[in-house]
Amino acid sequence: GAGVSQSPRYKVAKRGQDVALRCDPISGHVSLFWYQQALGQGPEFLTYFQNEAQLDKSGLPSDRFFAERPEGSVSTLKIQRTQQEDSAVYLCASSLKVAATNEKLFFGSGTQLSVL
Amino acid sequence: QQQVKQSPQSLIVQKGGISIINCAYENTAFDYFPWYQQFPGKGPALLIAIRPDVSEKKEGRFTISFNKSAKQFSLHIMDSQPGDSATYFCAASQGAQKLVFGQGTRLTINP
C-alpha cells in the first residue's frame, strides 16, 4: 500500500480481555516502531524492530505488552489482560532503512483502544 | 521524566499571522530535532527537522530556530493559514529514531 496501514481502526475491549493490534508497514521498510499516544499527549515510544529483530523494547509499560514481527514485515502488538489505563491510540511507524538520524518516519493513523 | 517540554499548550493566530511554538530539552546527547503535524484521526506527519550543528532551517513557510546553548528550539509558521490548524509536536532523539515527543500544541488559525 501507499502508507502504513493499521487495523482495527477502533477497538473496544472489556477489562481483562486480550487484544491484538496489527500494523502493515510500507513495503520494504526495514525499521518499525510502536508508539502509545494518550488523549491530549504526545506519542510515547514502546518498541522498535529492525526487520524481524526486536532491538529495543524499553518502552513497553508492563509484561502484559508483547510485540512481534516474525517475517520482518507485518507487526502485531498484543496486550494481555487489558486495563483501563491501556486506553490510548497505538501508533505504528516505519522507515526505509536501519534507524538512523534523519531517516524519515512514516506513521499510520493508529488504533484507538478503549478499555471499559 | 519530561525530557522535552513544549509550550504553549494551545495557540490561536489570525490568518496571515506568525505562529510560534517553543520547545526545551534536557538531554544534551539529542542530535535530531523534528517537528510533526497531526490532524484529528491521523498519525503525526514530519514537517521539518534540524540537526544541532545549524541554528536555523527554513522550508517554505516553516522555520526551525535552534539554540544549542539554551537547549531550546522553536517552530515558526509564517503567513499562517486555516489549513495549518492542527496539533504540532516537537520531538528529539539521540542517534536512532527512538523519538521523545513534547506534549503538543493545538494551533487554531482564525480566518
PDB file of C-alpha atoms in Angstrom, chain A residues 9 33 35 37 41-43 45 56 58 95 99-103 107-109, chain B residues 31-32 36 38 41-44 46 51 89 95-99 101-103:
ATOM      1  CA  ARG A   9      -9.133   1.438  13.429  1.00  0.00           C
ATOM      2  CA  PHE A  33       8.193   1.347  15.691  1.00  0.00           C
ATOM      3  CA  TYR A  35       4.160   4.316  19.990  1.00  0.00           C
ATOM      4  CA  GLN A  37      -0.489   8.197  22.466  1.00  0.00           C
ATOM      5  CA  GLN A  41      -0.479  13.881  24.908  1.00  0.00           C
ATOM      6  CA  GLY A  42       2.463  13.284  22.621  1.00  0.00           C
ATOM      7  CA  PRO A  43       3.292   9.779  21.429  1.00  0.00           C
ATOM      8  CA  PHE A  45       7.907   5.064  22.402  1.00  0.00           C
ATOM      9  CA  ASP A  56      14.507  -2.144  21.783  1.00  0.00           C
ATOM     10  CA  SER A  58      12.381  -0.488  26.762  1.00  0.00           C
ATOM     11  CA  SER A  95      11.195   3.847   7.847  1.00  0.00           C
ATOM     12  CA  ALA A  99      17.123   3.532  12.233  1.00  0.00           C
ATOM     13  CA  ALA A 100      19.464   6.478  11.942  1.00  0.00           C
ATOM     14  CA  THR A 101      19.329  10.176  12.439  1.00  0.00           C
ATOM     15  CA  ASN A 102      17.388  11.969   9.696  1.00  0.00           C
ATOM     16  CA  GLU A 103      15.718   8.802   8.421  1.00  0.00           C
ATOM     17  CA  PHE A 107       3.186   6.981  10.816  1.00  0.00           C
ATOM     18  CA  GLY A 108      -0.058   5.106  10.414  1.00  0.00           C
ATOM     19  CA  SER A 109      -3.384   6.549  11.576  1.00  0.00           C
TER      20      SER A 109
ATOM     21  CA  ASP B  31      21.127  15.155  17.927  1.00  0.00           C
ATOM     22  CA  TYR B  32      17.937  15.258  15.879  1.00  0.00           C
ATOM     23  CA  TYR B  36       5.412  16.816  13.457  1.00  0.00           C
ATOM     24  CA  GLN B  38      -1.074  15.859  13.406  1.00  0.00           C
ATOM     25  CA  GLY B  41      -7.780  10.913  13.481  1.00  0.00           C
ATOM     26  CA  LYS B  42      -4.430  10.796  11.693  1.00  0.00           C
ATOM     27  CA  GLY B  43      -0.916   9.876  12.657  1.00  0.00           C
ATOM     28  CA  PRO B  44       1.825  12.506  13.013  1.00  0.00           C
ATOM     29  CA  LEU B  46       7.002  15.049   9.605  1.00  0.00           C
ATOM     30  CA  ARG B  51      20.437  18.926  13.479  1.00  0.00           C
ATOM     31  CA  PHE B  89       4.612  18.169  18.299  1.00  0.00           C
ATOM     32  CA  GLY B  95      21.091   8.576  17.087  1.00  0.00           C
ATOM     33  CA  ALA B  96      18.365   6.073  16.233  1.00  0.00           C
ATOM     34  CA  GLN B  97      14.803   7.197  15.874  1.00  0.00           C
ATOM     35  CA  LYS B  98      13.541   6.496  19.375  1.00  0.00           C
ATOM     36  CA  LEU B  99      11.781   9.840  19.425  1.00  0.00           C
ATOM     37  CA  PHE B 101       7.863  13.914  21.940  1.00  0.00           C
ATOM     38  CA  GLY B 102       6.668  17.099  23.585  1.00  0.00           C
ATOM     39  CA  GLN B 103       3.128  17.364  24.917  1.00  0.00           C
TER      40      GLN B 103
END
